[in-house]
Short mmCIF file of C-alpha atoms in Angstrom, two decimals:
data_model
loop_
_atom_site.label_atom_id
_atom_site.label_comp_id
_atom_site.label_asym_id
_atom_site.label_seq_id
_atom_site.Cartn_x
_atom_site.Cartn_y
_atom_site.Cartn_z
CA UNK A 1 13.66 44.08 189.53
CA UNK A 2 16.24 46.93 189.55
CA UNK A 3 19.78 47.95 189.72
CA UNK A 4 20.48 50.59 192.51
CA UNK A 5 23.12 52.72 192.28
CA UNK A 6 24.45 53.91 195.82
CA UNK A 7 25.23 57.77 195.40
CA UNK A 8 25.57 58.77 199.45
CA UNK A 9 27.66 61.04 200.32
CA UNK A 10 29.30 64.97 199.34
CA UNK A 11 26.82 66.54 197.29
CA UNK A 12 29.32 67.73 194.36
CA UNK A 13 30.16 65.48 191.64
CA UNK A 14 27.50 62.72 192.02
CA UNK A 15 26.42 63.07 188.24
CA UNK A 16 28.60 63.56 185.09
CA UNK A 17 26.90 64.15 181.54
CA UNK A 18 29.15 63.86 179.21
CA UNK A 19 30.10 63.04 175.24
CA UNK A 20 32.21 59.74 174.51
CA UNK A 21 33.15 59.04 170.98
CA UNK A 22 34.14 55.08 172.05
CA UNK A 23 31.23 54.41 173.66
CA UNK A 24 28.64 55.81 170.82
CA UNK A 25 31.41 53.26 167.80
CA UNK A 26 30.27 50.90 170.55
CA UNK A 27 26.97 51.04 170.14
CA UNK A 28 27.25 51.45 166.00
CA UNK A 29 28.81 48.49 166.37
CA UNK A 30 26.46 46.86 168.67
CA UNK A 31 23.96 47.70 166.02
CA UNK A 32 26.17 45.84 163.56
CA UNK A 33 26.20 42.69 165.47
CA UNK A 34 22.30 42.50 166.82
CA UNK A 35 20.78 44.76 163.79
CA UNK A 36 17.03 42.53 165.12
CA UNK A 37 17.80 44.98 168.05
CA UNK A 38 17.73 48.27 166.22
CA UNK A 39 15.04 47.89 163.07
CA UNK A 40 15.17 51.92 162.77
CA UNK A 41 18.71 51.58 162.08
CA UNK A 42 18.34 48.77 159.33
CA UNK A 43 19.49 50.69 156.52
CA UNK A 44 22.51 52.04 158.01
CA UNK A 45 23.33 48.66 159.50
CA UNK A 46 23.14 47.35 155.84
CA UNK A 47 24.62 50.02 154.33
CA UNK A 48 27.73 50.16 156.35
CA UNK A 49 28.56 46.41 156.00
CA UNK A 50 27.95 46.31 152.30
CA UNK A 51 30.75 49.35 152.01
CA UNK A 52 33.24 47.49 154.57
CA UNK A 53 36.01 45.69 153.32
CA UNK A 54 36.18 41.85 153.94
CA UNK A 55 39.55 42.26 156.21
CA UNK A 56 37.85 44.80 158.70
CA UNK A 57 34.35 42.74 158.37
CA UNK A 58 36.18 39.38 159.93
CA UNK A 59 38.11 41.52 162.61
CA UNK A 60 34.29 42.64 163.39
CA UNK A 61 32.95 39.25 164.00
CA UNK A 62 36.35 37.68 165.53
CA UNK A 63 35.55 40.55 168.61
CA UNK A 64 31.79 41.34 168.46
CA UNK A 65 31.40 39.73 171.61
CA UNK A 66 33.06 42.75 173.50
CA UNK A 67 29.94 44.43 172.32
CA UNK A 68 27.49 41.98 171.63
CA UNK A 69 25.63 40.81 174.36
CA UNK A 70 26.91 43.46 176.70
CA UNK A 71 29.73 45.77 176.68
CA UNK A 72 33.06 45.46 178.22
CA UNK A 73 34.01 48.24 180.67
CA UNK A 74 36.78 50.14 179.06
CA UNK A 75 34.98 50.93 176.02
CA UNK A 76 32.36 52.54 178.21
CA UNK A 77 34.50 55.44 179.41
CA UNK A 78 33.18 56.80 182.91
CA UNK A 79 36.07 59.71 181.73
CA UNK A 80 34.98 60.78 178.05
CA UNK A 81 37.50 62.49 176.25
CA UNK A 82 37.19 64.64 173.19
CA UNK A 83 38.34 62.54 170.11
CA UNK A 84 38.63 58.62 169.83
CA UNK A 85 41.91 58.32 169.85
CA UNK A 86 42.47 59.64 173.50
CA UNK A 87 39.95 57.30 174.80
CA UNK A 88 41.97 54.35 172.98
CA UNK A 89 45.11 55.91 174.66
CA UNK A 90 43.30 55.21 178.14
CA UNK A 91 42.38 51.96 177.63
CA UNK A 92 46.19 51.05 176.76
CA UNK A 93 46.81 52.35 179.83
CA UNK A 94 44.42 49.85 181.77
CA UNK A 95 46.57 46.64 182.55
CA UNK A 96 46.12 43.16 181.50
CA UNK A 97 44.29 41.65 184.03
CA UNK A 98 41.53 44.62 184.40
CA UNK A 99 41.19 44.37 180.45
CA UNK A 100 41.36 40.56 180.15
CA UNK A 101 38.59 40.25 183.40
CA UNK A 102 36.16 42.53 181.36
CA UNK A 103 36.77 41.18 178.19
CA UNK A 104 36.38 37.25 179.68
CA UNK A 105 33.19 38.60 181.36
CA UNK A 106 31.54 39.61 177.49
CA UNK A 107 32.85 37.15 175.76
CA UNK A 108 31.63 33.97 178.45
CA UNK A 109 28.47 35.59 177.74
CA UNK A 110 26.92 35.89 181.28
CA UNK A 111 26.03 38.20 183.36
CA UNK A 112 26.84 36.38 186.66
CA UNK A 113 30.12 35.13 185.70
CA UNK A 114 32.58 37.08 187.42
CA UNK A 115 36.63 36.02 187.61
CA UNK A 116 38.13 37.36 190.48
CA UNK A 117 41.63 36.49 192.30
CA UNK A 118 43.17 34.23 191.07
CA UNK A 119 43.71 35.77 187.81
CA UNK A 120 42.61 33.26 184.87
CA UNK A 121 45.98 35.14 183.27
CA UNK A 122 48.09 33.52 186.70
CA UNK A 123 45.90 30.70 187.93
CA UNK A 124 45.48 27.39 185.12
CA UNK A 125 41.97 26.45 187.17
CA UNK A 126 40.78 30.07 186.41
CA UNK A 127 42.01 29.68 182.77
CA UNK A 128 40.25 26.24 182.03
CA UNK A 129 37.06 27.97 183.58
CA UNK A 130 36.93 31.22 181.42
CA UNK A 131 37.86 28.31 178.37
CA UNK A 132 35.20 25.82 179.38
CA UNK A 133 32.23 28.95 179.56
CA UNK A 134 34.00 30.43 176.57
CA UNK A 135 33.60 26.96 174.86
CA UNK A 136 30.04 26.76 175.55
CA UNK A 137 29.49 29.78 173.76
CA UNK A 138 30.63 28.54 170.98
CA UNK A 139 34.11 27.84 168.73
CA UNK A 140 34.28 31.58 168.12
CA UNK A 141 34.10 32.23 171.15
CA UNK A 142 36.78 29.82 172.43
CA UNK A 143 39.48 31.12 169.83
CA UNK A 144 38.97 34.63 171.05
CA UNK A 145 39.33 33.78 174.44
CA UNK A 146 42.12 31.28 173.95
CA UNK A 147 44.16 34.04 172.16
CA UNK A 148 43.39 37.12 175.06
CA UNK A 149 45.12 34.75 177.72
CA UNK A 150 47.58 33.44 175.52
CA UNK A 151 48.64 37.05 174.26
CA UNK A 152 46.95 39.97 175.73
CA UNK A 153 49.07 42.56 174.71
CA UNK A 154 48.72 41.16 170.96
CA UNK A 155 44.71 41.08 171.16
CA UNK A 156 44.63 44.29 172.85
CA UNK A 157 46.80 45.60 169.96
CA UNK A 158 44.39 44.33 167.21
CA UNK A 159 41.38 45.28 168.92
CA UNK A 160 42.48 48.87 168.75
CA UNK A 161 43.49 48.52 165.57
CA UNK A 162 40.14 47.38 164.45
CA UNK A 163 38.64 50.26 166.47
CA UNK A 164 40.69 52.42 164.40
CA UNK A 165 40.05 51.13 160.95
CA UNK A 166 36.11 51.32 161.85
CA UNK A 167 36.63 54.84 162.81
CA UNK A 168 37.52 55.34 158.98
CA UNK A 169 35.53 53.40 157.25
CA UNK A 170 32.00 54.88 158.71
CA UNK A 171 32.29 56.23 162.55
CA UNK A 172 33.79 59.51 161.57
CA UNK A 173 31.84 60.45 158.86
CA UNK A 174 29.10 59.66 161.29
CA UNK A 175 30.16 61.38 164.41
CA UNK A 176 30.35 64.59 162.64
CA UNK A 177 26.25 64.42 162.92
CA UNK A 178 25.99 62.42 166.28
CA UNK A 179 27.79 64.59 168.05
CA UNK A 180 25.98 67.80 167.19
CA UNK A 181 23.30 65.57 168.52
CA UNK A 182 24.80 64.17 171.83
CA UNK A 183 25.68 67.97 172.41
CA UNK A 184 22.06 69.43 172.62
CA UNK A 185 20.51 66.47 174.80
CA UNK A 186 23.88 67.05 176.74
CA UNK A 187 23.32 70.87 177.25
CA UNK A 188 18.86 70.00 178.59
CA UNK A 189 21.01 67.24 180.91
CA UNK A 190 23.24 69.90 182.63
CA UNK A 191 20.70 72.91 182.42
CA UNK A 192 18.13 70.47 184.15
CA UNK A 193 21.57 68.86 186.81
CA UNK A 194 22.35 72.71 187.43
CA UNK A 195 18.79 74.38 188.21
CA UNK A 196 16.50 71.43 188.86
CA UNK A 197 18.35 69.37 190.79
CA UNK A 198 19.82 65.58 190.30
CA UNK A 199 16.42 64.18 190.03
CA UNK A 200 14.98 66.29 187.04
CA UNK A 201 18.07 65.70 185.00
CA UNK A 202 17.35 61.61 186.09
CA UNK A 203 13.86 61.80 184.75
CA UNK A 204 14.55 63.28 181.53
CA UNK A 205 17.23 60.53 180.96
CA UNK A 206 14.42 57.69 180.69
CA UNK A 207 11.51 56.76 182.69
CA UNK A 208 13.22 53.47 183.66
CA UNK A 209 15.75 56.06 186.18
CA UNK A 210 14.70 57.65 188.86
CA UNK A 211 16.20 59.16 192.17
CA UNK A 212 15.18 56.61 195.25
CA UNK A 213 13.26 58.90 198.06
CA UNK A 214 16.16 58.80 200.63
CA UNK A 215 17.99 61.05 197.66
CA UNK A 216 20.98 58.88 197.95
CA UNK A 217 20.33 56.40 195.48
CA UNK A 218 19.51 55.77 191.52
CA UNK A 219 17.27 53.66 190.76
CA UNK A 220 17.63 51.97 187.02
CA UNK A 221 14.37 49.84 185.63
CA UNK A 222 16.18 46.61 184.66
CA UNK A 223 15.48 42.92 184.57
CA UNK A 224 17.99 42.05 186.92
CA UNK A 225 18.67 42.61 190.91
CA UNK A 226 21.67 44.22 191.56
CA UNK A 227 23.39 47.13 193.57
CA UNK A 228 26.71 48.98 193.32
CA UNK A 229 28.32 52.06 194.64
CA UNK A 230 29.42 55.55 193.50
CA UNK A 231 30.60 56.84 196.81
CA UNK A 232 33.12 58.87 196.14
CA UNK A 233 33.36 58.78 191.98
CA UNK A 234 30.05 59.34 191.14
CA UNK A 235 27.99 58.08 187.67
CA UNK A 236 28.70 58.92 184.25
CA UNK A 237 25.58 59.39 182.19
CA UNK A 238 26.51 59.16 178.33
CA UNK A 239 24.06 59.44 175.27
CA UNK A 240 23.82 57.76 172.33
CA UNK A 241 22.24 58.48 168.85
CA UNK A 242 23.20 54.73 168.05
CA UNK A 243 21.99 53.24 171.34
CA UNK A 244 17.59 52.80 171.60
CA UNK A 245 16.43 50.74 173.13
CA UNK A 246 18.88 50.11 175.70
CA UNK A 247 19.74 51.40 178.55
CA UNK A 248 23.39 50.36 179.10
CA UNK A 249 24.94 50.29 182.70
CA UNK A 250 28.40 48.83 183.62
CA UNK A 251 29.25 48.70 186.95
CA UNK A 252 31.63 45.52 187.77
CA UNK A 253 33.48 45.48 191.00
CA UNK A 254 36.63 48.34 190.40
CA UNK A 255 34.79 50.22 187.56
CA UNK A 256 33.34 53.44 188.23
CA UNK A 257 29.24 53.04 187.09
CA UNK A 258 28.32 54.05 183.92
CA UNK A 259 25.19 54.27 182.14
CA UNK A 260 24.72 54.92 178.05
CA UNK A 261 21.21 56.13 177.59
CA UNK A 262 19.57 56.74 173.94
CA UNK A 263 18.78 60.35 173.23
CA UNK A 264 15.28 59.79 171.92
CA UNK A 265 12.55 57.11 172.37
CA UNK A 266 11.27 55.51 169.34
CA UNK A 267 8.01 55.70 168.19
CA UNK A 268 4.80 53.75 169.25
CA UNK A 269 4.43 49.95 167.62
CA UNK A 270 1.96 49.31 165.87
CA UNK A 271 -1.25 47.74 167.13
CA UNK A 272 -1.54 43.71 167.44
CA UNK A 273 -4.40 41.24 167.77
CA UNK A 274 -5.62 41.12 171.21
CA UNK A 275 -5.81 37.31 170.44
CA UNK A 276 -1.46 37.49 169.93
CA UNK A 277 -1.09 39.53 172.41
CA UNK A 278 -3.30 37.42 175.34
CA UNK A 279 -1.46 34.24 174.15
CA UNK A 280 1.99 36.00 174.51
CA UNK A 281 1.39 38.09 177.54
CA UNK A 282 0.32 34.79 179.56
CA UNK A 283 3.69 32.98 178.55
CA UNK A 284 5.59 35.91 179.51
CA UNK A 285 3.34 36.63 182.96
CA UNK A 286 6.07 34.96 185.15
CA UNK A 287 9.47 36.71 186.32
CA UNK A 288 11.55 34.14 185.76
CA UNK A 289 10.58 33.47 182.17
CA UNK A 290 11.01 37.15 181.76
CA UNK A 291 14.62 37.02 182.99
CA UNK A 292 15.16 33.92 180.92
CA UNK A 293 14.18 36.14 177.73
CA UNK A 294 16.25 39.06 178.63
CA UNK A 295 19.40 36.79 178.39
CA UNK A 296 17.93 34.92 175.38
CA UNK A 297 17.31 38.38 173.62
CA UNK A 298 21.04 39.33 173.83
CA UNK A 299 21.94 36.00 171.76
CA UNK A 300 21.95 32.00 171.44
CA UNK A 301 21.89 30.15 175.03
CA UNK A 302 21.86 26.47 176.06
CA UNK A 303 19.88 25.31 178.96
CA UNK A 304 22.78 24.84 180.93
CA UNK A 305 24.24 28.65 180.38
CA UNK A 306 20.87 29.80 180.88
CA UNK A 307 20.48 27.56 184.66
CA UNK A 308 23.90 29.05 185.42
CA UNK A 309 23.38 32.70 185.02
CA UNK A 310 20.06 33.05 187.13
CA UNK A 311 21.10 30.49 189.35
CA UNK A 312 18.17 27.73 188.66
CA UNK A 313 18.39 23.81 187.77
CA UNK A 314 18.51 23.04 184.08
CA UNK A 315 14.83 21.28 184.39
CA UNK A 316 13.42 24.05 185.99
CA UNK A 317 14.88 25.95 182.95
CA UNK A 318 14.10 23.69 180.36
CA UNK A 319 9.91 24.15 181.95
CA UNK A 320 9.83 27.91 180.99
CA UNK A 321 11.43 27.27 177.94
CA UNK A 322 8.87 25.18 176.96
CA UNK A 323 6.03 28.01 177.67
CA UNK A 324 7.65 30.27 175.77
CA UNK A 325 8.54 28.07 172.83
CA UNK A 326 4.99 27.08 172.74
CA UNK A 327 4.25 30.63 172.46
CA UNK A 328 6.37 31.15 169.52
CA UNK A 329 8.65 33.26 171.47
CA UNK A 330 11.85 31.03 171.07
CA UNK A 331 13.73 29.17 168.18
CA UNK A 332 15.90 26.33 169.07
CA UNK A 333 18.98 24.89 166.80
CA UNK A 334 21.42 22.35 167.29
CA UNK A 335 24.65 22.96 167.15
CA UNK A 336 26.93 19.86 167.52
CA UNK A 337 26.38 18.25 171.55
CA UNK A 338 24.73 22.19 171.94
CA UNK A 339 20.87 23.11 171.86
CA UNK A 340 20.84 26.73 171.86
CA UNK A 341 17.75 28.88 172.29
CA UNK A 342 17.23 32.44 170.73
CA UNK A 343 14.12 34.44 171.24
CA UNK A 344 11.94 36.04 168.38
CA UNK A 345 12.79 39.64 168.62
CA UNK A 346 9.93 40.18 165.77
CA UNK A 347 7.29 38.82 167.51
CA UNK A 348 8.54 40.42 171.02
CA UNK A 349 8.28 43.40 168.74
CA UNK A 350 4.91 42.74 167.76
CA UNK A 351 3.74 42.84 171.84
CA UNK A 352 4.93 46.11 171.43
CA UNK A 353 7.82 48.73 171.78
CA UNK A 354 7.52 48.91 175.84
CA UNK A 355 7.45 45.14 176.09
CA UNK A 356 10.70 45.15 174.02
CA UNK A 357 12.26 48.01 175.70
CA UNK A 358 12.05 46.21 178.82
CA UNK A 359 13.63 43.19 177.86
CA UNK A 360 16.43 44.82 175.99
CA UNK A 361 17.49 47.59 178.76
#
């Protein structure tokens, strides 16, 4: 299961490293929202919403799921700039409908739910959809998305404004280290681009990306089966201090591909019972219930969402479930006419970091 990246044609400009203060606040905030994600980072997680005030800490939640789950496009730059506040100043100038698709795509929570023409911002059929899959998600969920079509440009303008009031509270103060940081991984990246060629600078980017043998394609290590194209723009590679264990790519139709890689792998888990591990490993030794746990790792699903997104019937789903619920992989609550399932990130942690760093790329 991979995502390939189509890079054919001119030579020149096929790979871009490059430094992007929005998309590392992304991932701090990313952090903030999934902290089971990022244990390493527990103490800063804790420390930064214990010195937040309680405005800026609701404005978090109302909008985590732009960053949640997965991140929306435009605050994955494939064109860094140098501070924050020029990358905000581009993504005012995307319009409506290219923000509102890639924030409807985050907040509906799946990764096969795409709203092309009509509009959901023209079309009322498209609206009730993006409501109904919003709804699903939850009543959070459903406010946010009721308010982007109802008033983009007013959600747009908060959002930034939230983006802004996070950059004093804590990104700032923390950029001034990350970024001494993102600049020495980013000077190996183009030494290794420059001298060694495109597939060097791939394979010290993560083991899970490598150049395909025809030389015209990327390969990314992901649970998922999907292609795209840089013809003609090329990939923007951006690191992250904030970011392990993901690997990030964005790459919906009329964005340029981008992927956020972390700067350093973390170290080795510790070592398990063979007993836990054979009992896990055998609940997890089928691709689809692997699939079903990379969605379920990124936050609470029903059966229904989950059918939807990998394209399977809701029994078929609600089998696999089962196997990994009886391997103590999954917790289920009820929440009103919704059962929604969640998957232990401890005890995926506990099969160890690789295991874990699959799921979560």
């Amino acid at each position: 299961m991979t995502l390939r990246i189509d890079i054919g044609g001119p030579p020149s400009g096929k790979l871009r490293f490059a430094a992007s203060p929005l998309a590392e606040l992304t991932a701090m905030l990313h952090v903030l929202a999934e902290p089971g994600h990022h244990p390493q980072l527990a103490g800063w997680a804790g420390g930064v919403w214990a010195g937040l005030r309680p405005e800026l800490a609701e404005r978090l939640r109302e909008a985590e799921f732009l960053w949640r789950s997965s991140r929306a496009d435009f605050l994955v730059p494939a064109r860094p700039r140098p501070t924050l506040a020029e990358e905000l100043d581009e993504v005012d100038r995307i319009d409506d409908e290219s923000y509102v698709t890639a924030a409807l795509i985050t907040t509906c929570g799946s990764n096969r739910v795409h709203f092309a023409a009509p509009s959901p911002l023209a079309d009322a059929a498209a609206r009730d959809r993006a409501l109904d899959l919003a709804q699903a998600r939850g009543a959070l969920q459903e406010a946010f998305a009721e308010r982007l079509l109802a008033d983009p440009a007013g959600v747009r303008t908060r959002v930034r404004g939230t983006l802004e009031q996070c950059a004093e509270a804590f990104f700032d103060l923390a950029w001034t280290d990350v970024a001494v940081q993102l600049a020495t991984d980013l000077r190996l990246k183009n030494d290794l681009l420059k001298h060694q060629g495109i597939g060097a600078a791939l394979a010290s980017v993560s083991s899970a990306v490598t150049l395909a043998p025809d030389g015209d394609h990327i390969i990314v290590d992901k649970l998922q089966d999907s292609a795209t194209t840089a013809r003609g723009t090329g990939v923007t590679f951006l690191p992250s201090v904030f970011g392990h264990p993901h690997l990030v790519a964005v790459y919906a139709p009329g964005w340029q591909p981008v992927v956020q890689y972390p700067v350093a792998e973390a170290s080795p888990a510790e070592p398990v019972s063979l007993e836990t591990v054979t009992l896990r490993l055998e609940a997890l030794a089928h691709p689809v219930r692997l699939r079903l746990l990379r969605t379920l790792a990124r936050g609470p699903h029903t059966t229904g969402e989950l059918a939807h997104a990998w394209g399977l019937s809701p029994p078929e789903v609600s089998r696999h479930l089962a196997v990994l619920r009886r391997a103590g992989l999954l917790t289920a609550r009820r929440q009103g006419r919704y059962v929604r399932y969640t998957a232990n990130l401890t005890d995926l942690t506990a099969l160890g970091a690789d295991l874990l760093a699959a799921v979560l790329r």
